[in-house]
PDB file of C-alpha atoms in Angstrom:
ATOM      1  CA  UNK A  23      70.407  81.186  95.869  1.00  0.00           C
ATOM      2  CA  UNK A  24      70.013  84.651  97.228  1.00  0.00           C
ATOM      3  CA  UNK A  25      72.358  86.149  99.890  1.00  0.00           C
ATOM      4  CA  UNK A  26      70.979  86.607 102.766  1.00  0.00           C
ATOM      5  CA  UNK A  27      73.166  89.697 103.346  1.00  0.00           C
ATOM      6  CA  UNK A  28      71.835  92.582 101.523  1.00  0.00           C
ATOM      7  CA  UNK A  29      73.187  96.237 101.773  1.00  0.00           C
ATOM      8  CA  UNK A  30      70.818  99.254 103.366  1.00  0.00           C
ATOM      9  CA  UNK A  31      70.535 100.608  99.361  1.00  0.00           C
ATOM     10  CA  UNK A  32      70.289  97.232  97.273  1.00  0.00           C
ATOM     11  CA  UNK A  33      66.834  98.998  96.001  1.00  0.00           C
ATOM     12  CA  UNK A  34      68.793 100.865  93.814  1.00  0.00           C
ATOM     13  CA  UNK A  35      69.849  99.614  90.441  1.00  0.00           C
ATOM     14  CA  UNK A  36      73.204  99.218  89.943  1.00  0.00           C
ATOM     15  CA  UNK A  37      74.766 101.465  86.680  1.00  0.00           C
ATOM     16  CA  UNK A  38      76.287  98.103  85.465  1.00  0.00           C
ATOM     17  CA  UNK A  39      75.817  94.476  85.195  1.00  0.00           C
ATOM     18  CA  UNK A  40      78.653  92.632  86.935  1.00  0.00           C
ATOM     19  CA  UNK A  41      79.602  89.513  85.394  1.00  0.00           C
ATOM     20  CA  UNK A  42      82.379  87.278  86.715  1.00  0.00           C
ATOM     21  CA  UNK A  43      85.303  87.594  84.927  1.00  0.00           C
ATOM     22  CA  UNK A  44      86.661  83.603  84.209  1.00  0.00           C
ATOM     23  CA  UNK A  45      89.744  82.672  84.526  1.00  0.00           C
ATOM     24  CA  UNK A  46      91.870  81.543  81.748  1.00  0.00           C
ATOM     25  CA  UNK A  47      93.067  78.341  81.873  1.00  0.00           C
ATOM     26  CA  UNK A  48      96.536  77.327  81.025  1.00  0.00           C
ATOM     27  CA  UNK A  49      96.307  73.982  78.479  1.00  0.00           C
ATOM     28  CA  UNK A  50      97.676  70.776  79.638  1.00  0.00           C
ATOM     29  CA  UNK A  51     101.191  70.323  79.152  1.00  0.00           C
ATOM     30  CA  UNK A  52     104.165  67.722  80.271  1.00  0.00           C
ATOM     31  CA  UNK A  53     107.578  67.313  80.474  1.00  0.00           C
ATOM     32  CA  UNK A  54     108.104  66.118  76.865  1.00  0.00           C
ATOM     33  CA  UNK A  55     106.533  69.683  75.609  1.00  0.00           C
ATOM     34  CA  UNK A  56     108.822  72.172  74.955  1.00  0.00           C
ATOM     35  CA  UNK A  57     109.046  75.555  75.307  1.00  0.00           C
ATOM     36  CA  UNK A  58     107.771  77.487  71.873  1.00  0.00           C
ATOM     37  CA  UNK A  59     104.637  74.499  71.975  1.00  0.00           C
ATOM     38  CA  UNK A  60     104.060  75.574  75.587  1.00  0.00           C
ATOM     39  CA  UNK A  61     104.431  79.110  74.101  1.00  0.00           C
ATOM     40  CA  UNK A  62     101.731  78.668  70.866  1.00  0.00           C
ATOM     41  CA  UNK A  63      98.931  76.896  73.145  1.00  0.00           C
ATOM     42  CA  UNK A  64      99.059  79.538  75.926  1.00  0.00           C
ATOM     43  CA  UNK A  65      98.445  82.147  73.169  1.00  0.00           C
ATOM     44  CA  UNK A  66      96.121  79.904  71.364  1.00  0.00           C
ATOM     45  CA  UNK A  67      94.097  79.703  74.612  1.00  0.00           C
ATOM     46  CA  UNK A  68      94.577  82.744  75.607  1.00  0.00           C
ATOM     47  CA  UNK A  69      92.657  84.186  72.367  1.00  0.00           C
ATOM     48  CA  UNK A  70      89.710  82.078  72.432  1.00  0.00           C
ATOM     49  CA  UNK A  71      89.141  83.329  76.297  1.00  0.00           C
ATOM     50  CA  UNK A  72      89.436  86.546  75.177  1.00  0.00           C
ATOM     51  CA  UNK A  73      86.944  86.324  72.056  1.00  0.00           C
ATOM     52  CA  UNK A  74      85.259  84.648  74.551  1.00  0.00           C
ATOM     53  CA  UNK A  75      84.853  87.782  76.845  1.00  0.00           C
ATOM     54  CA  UNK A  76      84.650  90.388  73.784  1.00  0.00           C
ATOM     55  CA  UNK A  77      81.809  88.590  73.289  1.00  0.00           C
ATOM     56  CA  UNK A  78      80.088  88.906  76.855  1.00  0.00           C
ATOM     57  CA  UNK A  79      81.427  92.622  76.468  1.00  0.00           C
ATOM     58  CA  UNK A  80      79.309  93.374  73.295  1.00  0.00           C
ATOM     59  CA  UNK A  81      76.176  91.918  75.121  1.00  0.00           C
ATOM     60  CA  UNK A  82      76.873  94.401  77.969  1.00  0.00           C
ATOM     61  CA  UNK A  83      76.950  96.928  75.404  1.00  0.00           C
ATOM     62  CA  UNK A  84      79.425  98.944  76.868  1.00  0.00           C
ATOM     63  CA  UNK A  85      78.347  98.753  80.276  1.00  0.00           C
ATOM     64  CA  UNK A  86      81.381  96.739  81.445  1.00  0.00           C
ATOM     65  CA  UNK A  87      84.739  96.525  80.112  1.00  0.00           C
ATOM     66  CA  UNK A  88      88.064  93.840  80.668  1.00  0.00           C
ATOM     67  CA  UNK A  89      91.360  96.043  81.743  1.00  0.00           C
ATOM     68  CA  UNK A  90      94.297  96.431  79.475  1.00  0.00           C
ATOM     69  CA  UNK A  91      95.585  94.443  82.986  1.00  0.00           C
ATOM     70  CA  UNK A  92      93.377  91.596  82.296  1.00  0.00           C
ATOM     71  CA  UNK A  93      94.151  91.500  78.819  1.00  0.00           C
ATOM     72  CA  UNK A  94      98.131  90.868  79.163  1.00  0.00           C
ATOM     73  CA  UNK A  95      99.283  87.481  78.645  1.00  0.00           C
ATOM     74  CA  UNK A  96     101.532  87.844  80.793  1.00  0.00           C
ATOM     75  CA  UNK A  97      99.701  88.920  84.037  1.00  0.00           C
ATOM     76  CA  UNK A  98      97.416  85.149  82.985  1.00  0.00           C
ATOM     77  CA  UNK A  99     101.003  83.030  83.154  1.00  0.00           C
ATOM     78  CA  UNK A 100     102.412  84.669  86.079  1.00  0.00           C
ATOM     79  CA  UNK A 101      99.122  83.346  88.126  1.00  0.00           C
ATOM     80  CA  UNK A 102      99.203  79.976  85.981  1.00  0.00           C
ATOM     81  CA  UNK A 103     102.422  79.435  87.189  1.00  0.00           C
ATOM     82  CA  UNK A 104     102.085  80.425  91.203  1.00  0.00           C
ATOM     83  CA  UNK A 105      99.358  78.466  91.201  1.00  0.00           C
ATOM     84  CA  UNK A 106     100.918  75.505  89.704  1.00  0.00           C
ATOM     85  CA  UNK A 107     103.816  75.841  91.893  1.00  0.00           C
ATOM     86  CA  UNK A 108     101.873  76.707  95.462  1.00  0.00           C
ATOM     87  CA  UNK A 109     100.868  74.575  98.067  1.00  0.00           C
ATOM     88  CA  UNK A 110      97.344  76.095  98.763  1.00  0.00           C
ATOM     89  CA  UNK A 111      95.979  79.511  97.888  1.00  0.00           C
ATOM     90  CA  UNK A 112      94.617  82.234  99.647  1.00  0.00           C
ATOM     91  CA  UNK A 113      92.229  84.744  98.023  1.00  0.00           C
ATOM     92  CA  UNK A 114      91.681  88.182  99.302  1.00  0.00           C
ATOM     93  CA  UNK A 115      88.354  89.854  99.569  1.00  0.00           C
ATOM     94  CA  UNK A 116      87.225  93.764 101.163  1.00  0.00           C
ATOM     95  CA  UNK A 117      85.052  93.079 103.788  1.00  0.00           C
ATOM     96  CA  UNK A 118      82.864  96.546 102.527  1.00  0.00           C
ATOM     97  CA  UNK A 119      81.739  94.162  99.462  1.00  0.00           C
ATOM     98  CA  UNK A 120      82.944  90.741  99.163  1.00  0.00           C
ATOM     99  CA  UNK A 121      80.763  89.698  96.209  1.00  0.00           C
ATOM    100  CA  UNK A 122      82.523  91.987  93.677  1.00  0.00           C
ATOM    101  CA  UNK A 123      85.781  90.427  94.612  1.00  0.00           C
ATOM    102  CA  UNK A 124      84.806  87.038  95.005  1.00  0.00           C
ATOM    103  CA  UNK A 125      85.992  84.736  92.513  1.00  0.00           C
ATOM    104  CA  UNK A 126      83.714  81.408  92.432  1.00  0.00           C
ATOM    105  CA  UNK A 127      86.300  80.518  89.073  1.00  0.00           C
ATOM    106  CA  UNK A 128      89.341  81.189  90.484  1.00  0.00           C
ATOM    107  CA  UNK A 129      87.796  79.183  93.061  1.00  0.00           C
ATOM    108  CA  UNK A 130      87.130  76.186  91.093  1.00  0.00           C
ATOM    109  CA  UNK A 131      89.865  76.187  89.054  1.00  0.00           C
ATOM    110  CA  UNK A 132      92.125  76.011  92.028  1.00  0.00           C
ATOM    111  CA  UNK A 133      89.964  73.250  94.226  1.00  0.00           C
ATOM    112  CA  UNK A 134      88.257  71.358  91.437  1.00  0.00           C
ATOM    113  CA  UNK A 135      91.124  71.498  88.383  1.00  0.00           C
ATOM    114  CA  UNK A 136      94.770  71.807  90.338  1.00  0.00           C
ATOM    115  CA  UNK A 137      93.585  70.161  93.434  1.00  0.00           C
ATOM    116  CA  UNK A 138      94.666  72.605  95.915  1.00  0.00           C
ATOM    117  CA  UNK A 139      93.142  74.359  98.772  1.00  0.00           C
ATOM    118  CA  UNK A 140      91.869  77.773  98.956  1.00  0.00           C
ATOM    119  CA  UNK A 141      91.041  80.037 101.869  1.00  0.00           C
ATOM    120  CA  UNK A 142      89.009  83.070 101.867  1.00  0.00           C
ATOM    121  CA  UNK A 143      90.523  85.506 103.992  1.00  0.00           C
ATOM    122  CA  UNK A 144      88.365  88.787 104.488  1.00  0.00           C
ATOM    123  CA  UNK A 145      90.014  91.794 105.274  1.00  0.00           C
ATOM    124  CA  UNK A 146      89.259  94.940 106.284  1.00  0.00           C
ATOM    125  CA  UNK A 147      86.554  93.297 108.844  1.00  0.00           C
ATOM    126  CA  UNK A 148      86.745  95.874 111.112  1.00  0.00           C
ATOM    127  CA  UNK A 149      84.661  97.951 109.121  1.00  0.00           C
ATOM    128  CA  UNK A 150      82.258  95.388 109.790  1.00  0.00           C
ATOM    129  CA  UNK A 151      79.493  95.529 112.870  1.00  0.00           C
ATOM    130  CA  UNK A 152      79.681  92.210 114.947  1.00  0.00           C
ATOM    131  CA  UNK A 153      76.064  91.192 113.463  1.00  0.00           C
ATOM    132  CA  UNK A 154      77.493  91.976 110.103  1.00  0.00           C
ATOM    133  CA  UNK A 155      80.375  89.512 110.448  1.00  0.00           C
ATOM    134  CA  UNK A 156      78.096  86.645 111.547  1.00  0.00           C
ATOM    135  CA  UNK A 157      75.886  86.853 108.362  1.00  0.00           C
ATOM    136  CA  UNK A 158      78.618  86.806 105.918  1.00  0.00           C
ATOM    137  CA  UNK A 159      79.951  83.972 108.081  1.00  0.00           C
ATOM    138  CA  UNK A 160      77.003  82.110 108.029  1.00  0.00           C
ATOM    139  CA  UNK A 161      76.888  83.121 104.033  1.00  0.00           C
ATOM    140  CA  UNK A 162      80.305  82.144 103.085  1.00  0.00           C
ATOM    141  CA  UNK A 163      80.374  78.958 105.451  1.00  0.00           C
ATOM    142  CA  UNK A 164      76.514  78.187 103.566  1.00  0.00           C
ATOM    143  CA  UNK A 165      78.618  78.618  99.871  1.00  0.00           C
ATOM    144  CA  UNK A 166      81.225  76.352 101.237  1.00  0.00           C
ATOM    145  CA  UNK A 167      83.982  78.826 101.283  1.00  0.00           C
ATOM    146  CA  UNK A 168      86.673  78.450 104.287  1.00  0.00           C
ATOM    147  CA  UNK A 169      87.291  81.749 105.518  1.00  0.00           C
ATOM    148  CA  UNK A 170      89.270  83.781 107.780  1.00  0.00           C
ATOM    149  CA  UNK A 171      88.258  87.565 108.756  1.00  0.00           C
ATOM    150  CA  UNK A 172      90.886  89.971 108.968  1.00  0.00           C
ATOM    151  CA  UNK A 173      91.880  93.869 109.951  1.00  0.00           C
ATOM    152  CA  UNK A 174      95.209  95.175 108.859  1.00  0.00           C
ATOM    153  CA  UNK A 175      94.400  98.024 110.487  1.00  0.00           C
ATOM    154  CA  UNK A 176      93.919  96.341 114.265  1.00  0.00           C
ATOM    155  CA  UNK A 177      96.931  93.835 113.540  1.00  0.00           C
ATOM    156  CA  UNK A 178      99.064  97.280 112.366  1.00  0.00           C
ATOM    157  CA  UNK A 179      97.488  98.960 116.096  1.00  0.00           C
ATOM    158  CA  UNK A 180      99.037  95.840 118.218  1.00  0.00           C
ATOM    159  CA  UNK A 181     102.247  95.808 116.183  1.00  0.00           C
ATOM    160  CA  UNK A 182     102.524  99.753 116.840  1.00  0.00           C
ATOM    161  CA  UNK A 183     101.858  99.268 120.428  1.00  0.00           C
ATOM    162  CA  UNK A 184     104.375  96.452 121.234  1.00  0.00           C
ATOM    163  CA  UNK A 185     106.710  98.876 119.282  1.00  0.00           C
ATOM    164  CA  UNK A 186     106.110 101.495 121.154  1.00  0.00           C
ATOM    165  CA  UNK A 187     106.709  99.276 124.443  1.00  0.00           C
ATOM    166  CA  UNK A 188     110.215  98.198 123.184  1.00  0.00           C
ATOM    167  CA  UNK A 189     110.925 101.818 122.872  1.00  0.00           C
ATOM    168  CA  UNK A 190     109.925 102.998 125.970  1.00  0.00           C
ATOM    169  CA  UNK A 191     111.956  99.967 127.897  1.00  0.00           C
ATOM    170  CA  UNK A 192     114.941 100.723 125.590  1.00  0.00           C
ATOM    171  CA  UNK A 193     114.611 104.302 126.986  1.00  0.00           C
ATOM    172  CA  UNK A 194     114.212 103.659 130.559  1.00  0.00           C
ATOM    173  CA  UNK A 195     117.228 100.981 130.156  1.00  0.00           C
ATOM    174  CA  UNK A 196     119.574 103.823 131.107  1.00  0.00           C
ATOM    175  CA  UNK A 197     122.765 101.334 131.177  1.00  0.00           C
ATOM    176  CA  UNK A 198     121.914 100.733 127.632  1.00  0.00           C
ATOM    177  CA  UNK A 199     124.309 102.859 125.731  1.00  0.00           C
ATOM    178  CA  UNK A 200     122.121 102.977 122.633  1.00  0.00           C
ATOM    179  CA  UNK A 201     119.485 104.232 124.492  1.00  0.00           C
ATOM    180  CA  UNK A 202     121.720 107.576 124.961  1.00  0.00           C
ATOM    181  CA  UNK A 203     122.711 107.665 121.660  1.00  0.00           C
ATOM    182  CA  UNK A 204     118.926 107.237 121.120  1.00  0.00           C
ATOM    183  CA  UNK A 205     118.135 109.639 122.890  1.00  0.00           C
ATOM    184  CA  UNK A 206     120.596 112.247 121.258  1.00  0.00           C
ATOM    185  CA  UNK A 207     119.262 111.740 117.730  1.00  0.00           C
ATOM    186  CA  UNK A 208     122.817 109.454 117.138  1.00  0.00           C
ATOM    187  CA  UNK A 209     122.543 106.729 114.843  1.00  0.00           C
ATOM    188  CA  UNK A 210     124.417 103.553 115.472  1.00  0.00           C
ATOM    189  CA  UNK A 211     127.166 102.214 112.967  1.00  0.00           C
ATOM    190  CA  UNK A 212     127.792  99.098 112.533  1.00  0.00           C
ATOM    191  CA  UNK A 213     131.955  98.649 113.116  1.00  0.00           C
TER     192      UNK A 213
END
């Protein structure tokens, strides 16, 4: 299905084809399987998901490329193991072009394979009109994605202005000897 939200200059060809990078899936293991087997079928997976994507990257014939970040091992078992260990997951998206972050595997590998929820929290929404919001709203809730939107930038405004608040009431507070010392440019030691 098509999105129905489209940027102003989606008439232009992109330079390069965007293709989903998968995840890599950890193989199944137990608590009878020790360490160095654990060890040789994470590697041996590990290599056929990456001949797997050197593959898809000779049919993009150099138009797209994996990291050396996506390429590490390690980076792969650090998420196999959050994941396996969290209680739900929360994937983050920028609100100025969700689609490129999106990951529809990570996505079903969390729901579908480990069984845990996932929540789509888009930030950076206030860089988004009102009428923008509500049509990736209605796009993401039509995908079946549960999703929050989010602004660092107005949550860091309130948490500035409350701040600035307490500091003004400290300073006013006149019986309050650190706001003297305050004040003076003093900083307060702990005896």
């Amino acid at each position: 299905a098509e999105p129905k939200v489209k940027w102003a200059d989606q008439h232009v060809k992109p330079s390069f084809v965007f293709n989903e990078l998968s995840v890599p899936r950890r193989p199944s293991w137990d608590e009878s399987t020790t360490a160095q087997e654990l060890d040789v079928k994470e590697k041996e997976s590990f290599l056929e998901w990456r001949r797997a994507i050197a593959q898809q990257e000779e049919a993009l014939d150099g138009h797209a490329r994996v990291t050396p970040f996506e390429k590490n091992i390690q980076v792969w078992r650090q998420l196999w193991r959050v994941l396996e260990r969290c209680s739900c997951v929360l994937q983050i998206v920028d609100a100025r072009n969700p689609l490129f972050y999106l990951s529809r595997d990570l996505r079903k590998y969390t729901t579908e394979e480990l069984g845990k929820p996932m929540l789509l929290l888009v930030n950076k929404s206030d860089y988004l009109s009102h009428k923008q919001r509500q049509e990736w709203h209605e796009y993401l809730k039509q995908e079946g994605w549960d999703h929050l939107f989010f602004s660092a930038h107005v949550e860091q405004a309130k948490l500035d202005s409350a701040a600035a608040l307490e500091r003004s009431r400290v300073m006013k507070d006149t019986a309050n000897p650190l706001a003297e010392s305050y004040e003076q440019g003093e900083t307060v030691e702990n005896s």
